[in-house]
XYZ file of C-alpha atoms in Angstrom:
652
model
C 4.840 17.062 -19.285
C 2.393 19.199 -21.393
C 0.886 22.342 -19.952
C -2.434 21.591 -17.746
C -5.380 23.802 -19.153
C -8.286 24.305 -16.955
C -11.276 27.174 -16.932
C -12.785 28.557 -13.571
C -16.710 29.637 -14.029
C -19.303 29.482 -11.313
C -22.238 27.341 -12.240
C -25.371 27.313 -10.411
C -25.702 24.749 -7.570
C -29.149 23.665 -9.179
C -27.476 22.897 -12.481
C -24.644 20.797 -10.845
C -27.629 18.186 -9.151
C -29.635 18.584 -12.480
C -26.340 17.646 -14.603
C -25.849 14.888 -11.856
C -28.593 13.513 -12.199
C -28.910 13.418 -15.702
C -25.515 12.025 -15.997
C -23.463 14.697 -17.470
C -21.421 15.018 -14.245
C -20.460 11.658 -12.917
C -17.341 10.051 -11.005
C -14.223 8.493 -12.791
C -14.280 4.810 -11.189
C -11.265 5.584 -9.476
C -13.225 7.385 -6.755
C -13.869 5.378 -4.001
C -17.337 5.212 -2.345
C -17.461 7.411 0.672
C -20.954 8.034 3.066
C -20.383 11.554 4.751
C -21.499 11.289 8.351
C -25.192 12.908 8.899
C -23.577 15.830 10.942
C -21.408 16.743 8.249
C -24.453 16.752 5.851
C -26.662 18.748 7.918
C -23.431 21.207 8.578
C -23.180 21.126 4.339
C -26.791 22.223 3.935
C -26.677 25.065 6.625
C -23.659 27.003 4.876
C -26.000 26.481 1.749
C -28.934 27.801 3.464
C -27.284 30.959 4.046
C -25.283 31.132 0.958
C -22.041 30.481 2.287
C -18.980 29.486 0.244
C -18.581 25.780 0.333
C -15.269 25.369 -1.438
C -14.773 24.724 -5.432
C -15.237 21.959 -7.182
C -12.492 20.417 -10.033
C -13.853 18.308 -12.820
C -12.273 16.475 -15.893
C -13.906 17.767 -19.221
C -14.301 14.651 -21.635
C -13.144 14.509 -24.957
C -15.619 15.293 -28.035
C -13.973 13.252 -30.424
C -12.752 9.739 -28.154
C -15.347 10.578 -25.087
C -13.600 9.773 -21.641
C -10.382 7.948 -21.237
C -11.607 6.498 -17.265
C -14.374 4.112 -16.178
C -17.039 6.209 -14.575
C -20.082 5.717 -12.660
C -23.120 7.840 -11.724
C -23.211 9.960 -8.397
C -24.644 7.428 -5.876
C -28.424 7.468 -5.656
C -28.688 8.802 -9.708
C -31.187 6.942 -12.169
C -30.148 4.517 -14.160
C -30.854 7.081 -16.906
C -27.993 8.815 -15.763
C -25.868 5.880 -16.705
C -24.914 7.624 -19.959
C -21.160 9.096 -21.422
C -20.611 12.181 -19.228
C -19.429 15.352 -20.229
C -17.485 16.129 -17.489
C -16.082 13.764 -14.422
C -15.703 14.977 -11.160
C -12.509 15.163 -9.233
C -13.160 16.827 -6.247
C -16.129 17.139 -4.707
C -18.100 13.831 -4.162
C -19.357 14.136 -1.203
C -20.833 17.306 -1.617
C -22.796 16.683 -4.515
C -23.596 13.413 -3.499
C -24.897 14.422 -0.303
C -26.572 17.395 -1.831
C -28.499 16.148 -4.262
C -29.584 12.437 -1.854
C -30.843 15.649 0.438
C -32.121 18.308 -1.596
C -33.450 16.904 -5.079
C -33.623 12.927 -4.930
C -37.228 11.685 -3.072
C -35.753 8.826 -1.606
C -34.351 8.464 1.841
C -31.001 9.311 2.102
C -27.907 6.319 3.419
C -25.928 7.510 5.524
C -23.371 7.007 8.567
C -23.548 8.217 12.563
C -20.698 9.388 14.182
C -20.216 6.038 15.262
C -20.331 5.185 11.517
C -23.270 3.109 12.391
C -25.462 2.934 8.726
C -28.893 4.612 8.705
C -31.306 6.033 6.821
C -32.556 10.014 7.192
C -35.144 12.260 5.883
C -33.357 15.620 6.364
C -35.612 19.240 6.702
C -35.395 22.723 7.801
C -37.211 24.037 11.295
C -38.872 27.267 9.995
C -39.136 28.772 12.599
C -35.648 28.525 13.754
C -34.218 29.461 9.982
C -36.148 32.773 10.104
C -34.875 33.891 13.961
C -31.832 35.668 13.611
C -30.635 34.656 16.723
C -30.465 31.100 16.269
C -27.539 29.064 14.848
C -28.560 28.057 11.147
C -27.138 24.787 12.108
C -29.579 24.095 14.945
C -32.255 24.363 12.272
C -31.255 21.912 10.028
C -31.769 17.819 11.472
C -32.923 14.645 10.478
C -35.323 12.116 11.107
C -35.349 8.653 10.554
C -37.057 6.669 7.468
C -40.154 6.529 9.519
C -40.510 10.670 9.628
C -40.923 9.928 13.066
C -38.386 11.358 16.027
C -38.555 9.128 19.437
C -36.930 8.981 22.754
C -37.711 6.419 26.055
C -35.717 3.786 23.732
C -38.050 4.550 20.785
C -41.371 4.539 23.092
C -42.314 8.086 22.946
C -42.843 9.921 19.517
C -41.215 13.312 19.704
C -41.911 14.470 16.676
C -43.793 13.014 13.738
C -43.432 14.169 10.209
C -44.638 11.061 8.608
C -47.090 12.937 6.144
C -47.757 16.482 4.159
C -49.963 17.971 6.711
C -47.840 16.939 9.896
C -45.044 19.233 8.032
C -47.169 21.764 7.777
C -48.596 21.592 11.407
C -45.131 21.619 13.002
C -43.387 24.160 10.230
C -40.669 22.042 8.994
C -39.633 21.848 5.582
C -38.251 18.756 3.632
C -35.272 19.538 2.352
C -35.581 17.438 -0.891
C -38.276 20.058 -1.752
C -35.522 22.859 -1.889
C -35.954 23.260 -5.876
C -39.161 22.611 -5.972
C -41.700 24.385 -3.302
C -44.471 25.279 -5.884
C -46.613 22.470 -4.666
C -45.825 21.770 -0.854
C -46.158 26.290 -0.527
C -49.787 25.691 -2.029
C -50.691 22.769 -0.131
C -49.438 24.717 3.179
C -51.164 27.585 2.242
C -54.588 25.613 1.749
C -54.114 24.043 4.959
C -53.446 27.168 7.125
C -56.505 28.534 5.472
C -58.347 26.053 6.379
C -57.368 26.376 10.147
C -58.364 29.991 9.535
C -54.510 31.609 10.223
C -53.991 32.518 5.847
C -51.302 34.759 7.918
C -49.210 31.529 8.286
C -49.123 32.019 3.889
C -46.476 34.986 4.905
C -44.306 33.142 6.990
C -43.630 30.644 4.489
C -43.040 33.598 1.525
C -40.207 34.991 3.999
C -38.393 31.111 4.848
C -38.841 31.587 0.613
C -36.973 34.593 0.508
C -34.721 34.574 2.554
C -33.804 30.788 3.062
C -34.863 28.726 0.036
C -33.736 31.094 -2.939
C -30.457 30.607 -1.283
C -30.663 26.961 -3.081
C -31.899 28.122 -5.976
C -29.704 31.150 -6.625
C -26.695 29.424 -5.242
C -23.152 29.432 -7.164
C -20.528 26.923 -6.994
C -16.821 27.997 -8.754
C -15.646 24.968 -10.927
C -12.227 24.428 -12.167
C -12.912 21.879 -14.990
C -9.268 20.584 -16.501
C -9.020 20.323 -20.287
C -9.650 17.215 -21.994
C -6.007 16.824 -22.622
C -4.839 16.813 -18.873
C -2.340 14.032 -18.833
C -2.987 10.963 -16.514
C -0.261 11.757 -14.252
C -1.799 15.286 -13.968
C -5.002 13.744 -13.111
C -3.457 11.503 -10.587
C -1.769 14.637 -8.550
C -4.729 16.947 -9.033
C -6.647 14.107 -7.387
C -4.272 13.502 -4.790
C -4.024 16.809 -3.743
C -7.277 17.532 -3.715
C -7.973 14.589 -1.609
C -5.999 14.345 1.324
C -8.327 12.942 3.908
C -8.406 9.617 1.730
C -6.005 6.714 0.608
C -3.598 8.256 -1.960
C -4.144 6.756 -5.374
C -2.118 4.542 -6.960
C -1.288 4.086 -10.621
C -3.047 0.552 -10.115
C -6.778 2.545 -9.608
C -5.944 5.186 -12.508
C -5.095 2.392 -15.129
C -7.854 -0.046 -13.581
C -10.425 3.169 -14.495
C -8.375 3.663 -17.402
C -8.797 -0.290 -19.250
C -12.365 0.007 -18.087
C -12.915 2.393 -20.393
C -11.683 0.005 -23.465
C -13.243 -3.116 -21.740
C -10.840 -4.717 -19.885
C -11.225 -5.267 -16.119
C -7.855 -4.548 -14.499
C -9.309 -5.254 -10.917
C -10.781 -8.892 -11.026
C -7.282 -9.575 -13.302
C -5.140 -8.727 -10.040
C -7.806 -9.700 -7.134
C -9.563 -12.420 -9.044
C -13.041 -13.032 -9.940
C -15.005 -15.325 -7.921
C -18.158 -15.660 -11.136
C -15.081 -16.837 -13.418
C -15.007 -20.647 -14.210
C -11.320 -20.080 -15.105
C -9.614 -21.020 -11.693
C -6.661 -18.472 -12.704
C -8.603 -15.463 -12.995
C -10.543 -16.941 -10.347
C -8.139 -16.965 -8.005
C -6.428 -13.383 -9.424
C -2.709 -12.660 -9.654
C -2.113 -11.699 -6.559
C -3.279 -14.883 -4.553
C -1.483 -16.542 -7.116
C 1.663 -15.373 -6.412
C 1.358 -14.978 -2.793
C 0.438 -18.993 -2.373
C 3.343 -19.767 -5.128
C 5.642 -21.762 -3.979
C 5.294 -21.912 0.024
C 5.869 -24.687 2.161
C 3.715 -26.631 3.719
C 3.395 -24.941 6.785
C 3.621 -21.395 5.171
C 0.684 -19.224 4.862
C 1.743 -17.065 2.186
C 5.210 -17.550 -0.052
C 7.813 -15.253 -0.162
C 5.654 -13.225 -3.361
C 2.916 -12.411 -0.394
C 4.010 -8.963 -0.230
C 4.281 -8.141 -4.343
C 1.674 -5.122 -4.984
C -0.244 -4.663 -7.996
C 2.534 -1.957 -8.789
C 5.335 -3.793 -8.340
C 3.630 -6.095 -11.162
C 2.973 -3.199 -13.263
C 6.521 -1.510 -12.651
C 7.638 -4.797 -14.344
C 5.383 -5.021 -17.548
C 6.524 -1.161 -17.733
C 9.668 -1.925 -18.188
C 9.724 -4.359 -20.558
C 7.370 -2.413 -22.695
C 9.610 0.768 -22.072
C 12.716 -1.271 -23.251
C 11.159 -2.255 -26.232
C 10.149 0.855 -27.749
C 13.442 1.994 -27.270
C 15.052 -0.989 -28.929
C 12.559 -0.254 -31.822
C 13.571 3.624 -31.980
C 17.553 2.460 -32.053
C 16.356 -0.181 -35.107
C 15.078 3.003 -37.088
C 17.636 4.799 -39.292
C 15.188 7.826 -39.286
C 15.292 8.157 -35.277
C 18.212 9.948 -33.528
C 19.608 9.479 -30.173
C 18.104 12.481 -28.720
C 14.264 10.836 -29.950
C 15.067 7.315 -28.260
C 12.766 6.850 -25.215
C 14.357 5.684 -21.740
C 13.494 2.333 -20.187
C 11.138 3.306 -17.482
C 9.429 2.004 -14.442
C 8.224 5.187 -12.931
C 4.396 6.443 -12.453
C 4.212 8.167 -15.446
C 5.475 4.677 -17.037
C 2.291 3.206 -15.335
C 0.308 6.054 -16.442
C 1.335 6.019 -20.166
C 1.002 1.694 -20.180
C -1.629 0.432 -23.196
C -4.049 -2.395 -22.435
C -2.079 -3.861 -25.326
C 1.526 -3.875 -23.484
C -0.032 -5.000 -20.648
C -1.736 -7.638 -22.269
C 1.356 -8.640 -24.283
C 3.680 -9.068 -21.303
C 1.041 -9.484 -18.727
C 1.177 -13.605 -18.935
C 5.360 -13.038 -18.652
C 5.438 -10.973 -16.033
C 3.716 -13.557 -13.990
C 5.722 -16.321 -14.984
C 8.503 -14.123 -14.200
C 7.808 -13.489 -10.541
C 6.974 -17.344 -9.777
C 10.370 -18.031 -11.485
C 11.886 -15.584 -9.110
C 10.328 -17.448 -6.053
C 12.180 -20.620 -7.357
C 15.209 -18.450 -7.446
C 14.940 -17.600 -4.265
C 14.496 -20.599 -2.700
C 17.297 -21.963 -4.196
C 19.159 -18.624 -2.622
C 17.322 -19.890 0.398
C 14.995 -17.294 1.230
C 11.650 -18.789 2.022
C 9.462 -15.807 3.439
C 8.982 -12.453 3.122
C 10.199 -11.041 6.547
C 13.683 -12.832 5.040
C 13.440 -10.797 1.644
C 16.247 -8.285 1.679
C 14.740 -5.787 -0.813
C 11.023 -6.236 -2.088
C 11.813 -3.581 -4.619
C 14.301 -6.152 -6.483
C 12.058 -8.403 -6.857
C 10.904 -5.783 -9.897
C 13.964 -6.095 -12.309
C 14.607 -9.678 -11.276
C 10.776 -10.793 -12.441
C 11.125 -8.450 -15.422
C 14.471 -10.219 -16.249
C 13.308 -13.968 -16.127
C 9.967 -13.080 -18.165
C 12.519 -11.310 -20.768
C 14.824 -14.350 -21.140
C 12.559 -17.209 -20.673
C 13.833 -20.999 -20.931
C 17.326 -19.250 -20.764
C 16.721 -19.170 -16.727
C 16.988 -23.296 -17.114
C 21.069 -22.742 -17.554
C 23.176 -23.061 -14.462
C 25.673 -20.421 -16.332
C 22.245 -17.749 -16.644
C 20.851 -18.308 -13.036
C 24.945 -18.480 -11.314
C 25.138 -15.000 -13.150
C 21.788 -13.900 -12.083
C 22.596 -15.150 -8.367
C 26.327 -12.400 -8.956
C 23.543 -10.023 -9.635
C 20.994 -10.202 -6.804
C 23.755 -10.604 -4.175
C 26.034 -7.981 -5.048
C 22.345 -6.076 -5.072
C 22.146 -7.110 -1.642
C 25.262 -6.587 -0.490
C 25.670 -3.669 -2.175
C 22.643 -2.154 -0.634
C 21.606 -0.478 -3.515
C 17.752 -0.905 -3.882
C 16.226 1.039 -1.148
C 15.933 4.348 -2.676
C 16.129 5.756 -6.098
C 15.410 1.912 -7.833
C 13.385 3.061 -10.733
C 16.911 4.111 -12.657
C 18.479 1.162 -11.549
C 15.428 -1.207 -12.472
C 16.090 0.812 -16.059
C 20.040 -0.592 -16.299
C 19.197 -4.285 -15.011
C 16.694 -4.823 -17.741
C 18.893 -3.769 -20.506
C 22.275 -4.666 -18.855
C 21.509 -8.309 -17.466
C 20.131 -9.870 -20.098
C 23.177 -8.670 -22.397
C 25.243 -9.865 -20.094
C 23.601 -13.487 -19.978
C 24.234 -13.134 -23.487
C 28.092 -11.986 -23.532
C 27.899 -8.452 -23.147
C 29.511 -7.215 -20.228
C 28.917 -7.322 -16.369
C 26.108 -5.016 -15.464
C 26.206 -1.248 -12.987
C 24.880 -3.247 -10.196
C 27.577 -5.772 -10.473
C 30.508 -3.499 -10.493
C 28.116 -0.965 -7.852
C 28.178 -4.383 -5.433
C 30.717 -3.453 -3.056
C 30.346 -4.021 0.471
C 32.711 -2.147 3.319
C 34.483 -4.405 5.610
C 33.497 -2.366 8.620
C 29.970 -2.268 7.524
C 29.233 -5.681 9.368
C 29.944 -4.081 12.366
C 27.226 -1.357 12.055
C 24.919 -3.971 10.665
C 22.435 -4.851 13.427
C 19.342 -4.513 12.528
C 17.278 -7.321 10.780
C 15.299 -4.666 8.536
C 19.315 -4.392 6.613
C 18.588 -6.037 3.450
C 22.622 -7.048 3.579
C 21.220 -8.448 7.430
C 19.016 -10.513 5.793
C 20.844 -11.634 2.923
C 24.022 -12.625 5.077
C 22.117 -15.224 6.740
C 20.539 -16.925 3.624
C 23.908 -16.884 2.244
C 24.856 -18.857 5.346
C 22.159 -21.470 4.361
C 23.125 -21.218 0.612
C 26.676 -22.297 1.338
C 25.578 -25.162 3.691
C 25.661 -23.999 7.061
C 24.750 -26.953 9.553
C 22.717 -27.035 12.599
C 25.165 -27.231 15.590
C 23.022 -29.194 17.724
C 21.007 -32.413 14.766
C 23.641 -32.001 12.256
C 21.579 -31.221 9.307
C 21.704 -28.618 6.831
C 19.009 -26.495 6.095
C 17.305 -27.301 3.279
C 13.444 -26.097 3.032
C 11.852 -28.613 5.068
C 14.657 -28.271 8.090
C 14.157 -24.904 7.794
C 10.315 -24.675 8.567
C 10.246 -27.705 10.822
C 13.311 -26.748 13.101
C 11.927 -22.997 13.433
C 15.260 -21.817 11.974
C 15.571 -18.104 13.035
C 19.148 -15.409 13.922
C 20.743 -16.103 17.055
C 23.848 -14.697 18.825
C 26.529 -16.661 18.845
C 27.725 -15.163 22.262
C 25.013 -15.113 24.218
C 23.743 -11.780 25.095
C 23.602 -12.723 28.723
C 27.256 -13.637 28.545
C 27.984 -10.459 26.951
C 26.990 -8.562 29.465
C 28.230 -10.449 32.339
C 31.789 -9.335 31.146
C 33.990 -6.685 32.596
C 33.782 -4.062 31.231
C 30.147 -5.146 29.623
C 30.176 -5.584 26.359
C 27.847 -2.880 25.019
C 24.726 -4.053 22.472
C 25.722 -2.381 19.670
C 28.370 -4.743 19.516
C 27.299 -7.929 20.408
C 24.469 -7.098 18.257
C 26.459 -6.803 15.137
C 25.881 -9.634 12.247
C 29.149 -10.810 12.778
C 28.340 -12.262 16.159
C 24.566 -13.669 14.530
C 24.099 -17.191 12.769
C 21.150 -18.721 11.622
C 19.767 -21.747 13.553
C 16.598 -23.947 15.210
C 14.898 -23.264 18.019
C 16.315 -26.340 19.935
C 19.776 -25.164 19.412
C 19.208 -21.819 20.867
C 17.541 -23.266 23.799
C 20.466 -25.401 24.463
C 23.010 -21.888 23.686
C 20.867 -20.543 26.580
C 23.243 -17.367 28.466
C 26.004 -19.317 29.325
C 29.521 -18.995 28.222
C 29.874 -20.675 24.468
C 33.253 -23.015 26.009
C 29.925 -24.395 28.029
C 27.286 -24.698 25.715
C 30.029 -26.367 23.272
C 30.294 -28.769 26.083
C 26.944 -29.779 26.455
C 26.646 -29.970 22.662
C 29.788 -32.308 22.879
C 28.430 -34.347 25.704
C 24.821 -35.242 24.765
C 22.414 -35.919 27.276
C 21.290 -38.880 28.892
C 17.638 -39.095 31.123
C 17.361 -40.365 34.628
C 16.432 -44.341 33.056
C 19.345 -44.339 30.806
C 18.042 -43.365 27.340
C 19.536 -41.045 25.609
C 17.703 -37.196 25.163
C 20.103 -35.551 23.100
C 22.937 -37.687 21.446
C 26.852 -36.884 22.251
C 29.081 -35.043 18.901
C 32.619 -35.451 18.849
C 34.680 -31.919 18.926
C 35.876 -32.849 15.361
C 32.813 -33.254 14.156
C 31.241 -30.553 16.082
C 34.355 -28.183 14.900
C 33.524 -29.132 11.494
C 29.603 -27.559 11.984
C 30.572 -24.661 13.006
C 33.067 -24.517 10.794
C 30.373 -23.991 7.852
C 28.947 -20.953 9.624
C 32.096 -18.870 8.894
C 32.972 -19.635 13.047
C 36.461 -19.855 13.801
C 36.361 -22.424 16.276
C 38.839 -22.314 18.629
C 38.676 -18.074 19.343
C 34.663 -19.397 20.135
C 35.797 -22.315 22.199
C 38.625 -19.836 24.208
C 35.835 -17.717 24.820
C 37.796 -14.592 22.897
C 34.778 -12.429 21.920
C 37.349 -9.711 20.491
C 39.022 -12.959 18.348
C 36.070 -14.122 17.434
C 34.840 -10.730 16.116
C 38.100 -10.091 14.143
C 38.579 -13.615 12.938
C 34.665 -14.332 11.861
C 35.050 -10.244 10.492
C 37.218 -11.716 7.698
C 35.336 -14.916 6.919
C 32.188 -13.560 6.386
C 33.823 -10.832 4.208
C 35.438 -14.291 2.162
C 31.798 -15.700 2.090
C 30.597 -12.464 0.363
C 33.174 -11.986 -2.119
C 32.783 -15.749 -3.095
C 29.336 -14.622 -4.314
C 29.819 -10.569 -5.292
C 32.958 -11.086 -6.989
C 34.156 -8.155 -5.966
C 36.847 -7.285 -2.699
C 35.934 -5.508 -0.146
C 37.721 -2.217 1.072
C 39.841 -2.977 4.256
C 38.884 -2.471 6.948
C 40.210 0.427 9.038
C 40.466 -1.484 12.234
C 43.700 -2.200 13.544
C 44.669 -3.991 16.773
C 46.113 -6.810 18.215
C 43.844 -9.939 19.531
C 42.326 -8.847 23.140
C 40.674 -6.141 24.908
C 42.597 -3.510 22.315
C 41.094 -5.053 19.154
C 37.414 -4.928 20.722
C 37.702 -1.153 21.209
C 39.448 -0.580 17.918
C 36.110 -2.434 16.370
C 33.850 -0.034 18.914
C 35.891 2.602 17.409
C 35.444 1.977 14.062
C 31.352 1.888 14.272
C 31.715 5.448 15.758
C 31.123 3.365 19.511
C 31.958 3.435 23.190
C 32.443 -0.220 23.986
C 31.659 -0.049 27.635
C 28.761 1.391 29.446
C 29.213 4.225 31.001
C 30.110 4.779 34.684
């Protein structure tokens, strides 16, 4: 990254508001709007009023030759004459200036929030009186009074104070702070009208609030560390970051949406969606489109819901990455060392034209709805089911990049190898920007002969690693059970596989296969973190679960086997024969008859092994051993509990 330049100078307070309001000094349109609270102004003004330091600003000088590279706006409350190319942009401090200048130079009432961020509007001055005794607080000095000028109490039936014109100020002494660089006229007016009441004397009391209050405006200095013109983007997005810790961090979404402002394009209503368009796609907006592709109908929100406006970008990034590095291996005059990387990292985002994004931008989407189909044929229908949002990134980036190709059962069978040995790999929750860099130039190669991509031959799962899985935030969790439903696993209790519709209407969810009432009804208990384990978890509806219940799976089996008939005769639930029923279960990666003996420690070992099969069917790739060894029984259960680094039992 090139060096950051910067100069610090003070500038005068007065020139700041001035260069505000004449639009030199305005906001990059990644700044959020942000109403300070009327105690924090009124705190603001005091330090002012005594010339205390109030902290530096940072500003972004513009270039002379392009002018800025970000959207901008005016300081809220500015002219529209103020609506001109700035010279500088301000980084940190918004709310100070903005408050300061609504307050002290603007003559309109100023917006702004209670502590119980209720809106309202404030005329703010300074109690003369109090600002000249030395003994008061500065702070009790400064207040505010509503648009009327007119301070009430009783529930608003009593009038307090009332400052609602010149000559009330100058009866009661209190100064309107948006006078504060400016008191030629209101110090003559309150002079005539002291005179008038024959106490001139009154003239003095104003010359020292002048002196010792007001010139602390005028004469007031405010240290500015303006960055060079040539700060790069990522700089700017730190600097800003840093800088503004009491707000939401910014994202390389609201730097490039200020950035394609600038040229003309509106980044924003292309994401969210534009409700004036008569386009219904940009209507609509990119993400609602995605997040209502493909969903059932009963969903909400598909299984894109969760894809953010960087994940989108991270794509387009690297496809744009990829193929200026493809054009620097084409040139005879470039050398290895000079051949950019394939990138999807902020500074990737940063450095992304409106052009690149416009080229691929179209894709990209098409490439994320074609990943929805994907997974649907994987069978994962929602987004709590996703294993790893983050792969959703290379796998959108890959099906824009290959196009019509993803209509090939050889492509999308060697995309499925991919994802799944992804999955089961568990190799996208940290560090994925390097691997997002090898899928998008390894994959499509490989669709195209080369050979099997790092994620592939990365894919490995552990046999004892089913053991430890438990939780259903594991992507490998997750993916286990919708490669149950892939392969055709079978409701126990209707009989039908889950297809989409099943799925949705039968309220398909993970069960335990030995009830965890049951488990812990043994002697010695069997402990959670065993029970819990993925190998003792199966997908299935709601109904069968009810009818699993707590008891003993030899019993529930039974029922299953036996049907059951109501009080008149007709038949509730129909009877299966043990064949058939075997058969069902059988497509879960059971084994049936450790399940129907009741042989939890069997079961564990024997279903240990067939859900290992299932995932090397689909990786390609065989799984270390396991370490466990141990005959069938209460030995092989502890040698499992050993394994996970477990007691088995609780504790006496």
């Amino acid at each position: 990254m090139a060096k950051t330049t910067f100069d610090t100078n003070p500038v005068l307070l007065q020139t700041l508001l001035k260069n505000c309001e004449e639009g030199k000094l305005q906001l990059p349109d990644f700044q959020r709007s942000w109403v300070w609270e009327e105690e924090r102004i009124m705190s603001l003004i005091a330090s002012v009023s005594r010339g205390f330091p109030m902290g530096a600003l940072m500003s972004l000088k513009s270039k002379i030759d392009t002018g800025v590279v970000f959207a901008y706006r005016p300081i809220e409350g500015a002219p529209v004459a103020a609506q001109t190319k700035p010279e500088q942009l301000l980084l940190d401090g918004q709310q100070r200036m903005t408050s300061l200048y609504q307050s002290c130079m603007r003559r309109q009432v100023v917006s702004t929030i209670t502590a119980k961020k209720r809106l309202v509007k404030r005329w703010f001055y300074i109690d003369i009186r109090k600002a000249l005794n030395t003994e008061a607080d500065r702070d009790s000095a400064i207040f505010a009074v509503p648009e009327d000028r007119k301070l009430k109490e009783n529930f608003d039936k009593d009038i307090v104070l009332d400052l609602s014109s010149p000559k009330l100020e100058y009866e009661h002494l209190m100064y309107p702070l948006n006078q504060a660089f400016n008191w030629d006229t209101w110090q003559e007016e309150f002079g005539d009208f002291w005179i008038a009441k024959g106490k001139s004397e009154m003239r003095e009391v104003f010359k020292e609030f002048k002196n010792d209050v007001l010139k602390n405006f005028t004469e007031y200095q405010v240290p500015v560390i303006a960055l060079g013109a040539d700060t790069s983007h990522e700089a700017v997005c730190l600097v800003f970051e840093k800088v503004n810790t009491g707000g939401k961090a910014l994202d390389a979404f609201e730097l490039l949406t200020a950035m394609y402002a600038a040229q003309g394009h509106k980044l924003r209503d292309d994401w969210l969606g534009d409700e004036k368009s008569d386009d219904a796609d940009l209507k609509l907006g990119i993400q609602k489109r995605l997040a209502n592709f493909g969903r059932a109908a009963s969903q909400v929100q598909g299984v894109l819901a969760n894809v953010a406006a960087t994940d989108f970008l991270q794509a387009i990034a690297l496809l744009h990455t990829k193929e200026l590095r493809l054009a620097a291996i084409a040139d005879p005059t470039k050398k290895e060392n000079d051949w950019p990387a394939v990138r999807a990292t902020r500074q990737s985002l940063l450095d992304l034209p409106l052009s690149a994004y416009k080229k691929h931008g179209i894709s990209v989407r098409t490439g994320f709805e074609r990943a929805a189909k994907f997974l649907r044929q994987q069978q994962i229908h929602r987004v709590v089911d996703l294993p790893y949002q983050t792969q959703l990134v290379p796998l959108a980036a890959i099906f824009s990049e290959i196009g019509d190709k993803a209509e090939h059962t050889t492509n999308i069978d060697k995309i499925a190898r991919w994802y799944w040995c992804g999955v089961f790999g568990e190799l996208y929750g940290s560090a994925v920007e390097s691997r997002f860099a090898k899928d998008i130039l390894e994959v499509p190669a490989w669709l195209d002969g080369g050979p099997p991509p790092s994620t592939v031959s990365d894919g490995v799962l552990r046999a004892d690693r089913l053991l430890t899985m438990r939780s259903r935030l594991s992507a490998a969790y997750k993916g286990l059970q919708a490669l149950l439903l892939r392969e055709g696993a079978i409701d126990f209790r209707s009989g039908q596989a889950f297809d989409q519709t099943v799925f949705f209407d039968e309220g398909v969810d993970i069960h335990h296969i030995f009830p965890k009432d049951w488990c812990e009804k043994q002697t010695p208990k069997i402990l959670p973190a065993i029970y819990d384990s993925v190998i003792n978890k199966t997908p299935l509806g709601y109904r069968t679960n009810r009818i699993i219940g707590g008891v003993a799976p030899s019993i529930y089996l039974g029922k299953l086997e036996s049907g059951k008939v109501g009080t008149n005769g007709q038949i509730i639930e129909p009877s299966i024969a043990k064949d058939t029923l075997s058969a069902y279960l059988q497509t879960h990666c059971i084994p049936v008859p450790e399940l129907y003996d009741n042989n939890f420690p069997g079961f564990m070992k024997a279903r240990q092994k067939l859900l290992l099969d299932l995932i090397v069917s689909v990786t390609k790739n065989a799984a270390p051993a396991s370490t466990a060894s141990a005959d069938e029984g209460e030995e092989l259960t502890l040698a499992l509990a050993h394994d996970s680094g477990l007691e088995l039992t609780e504790a006496e």
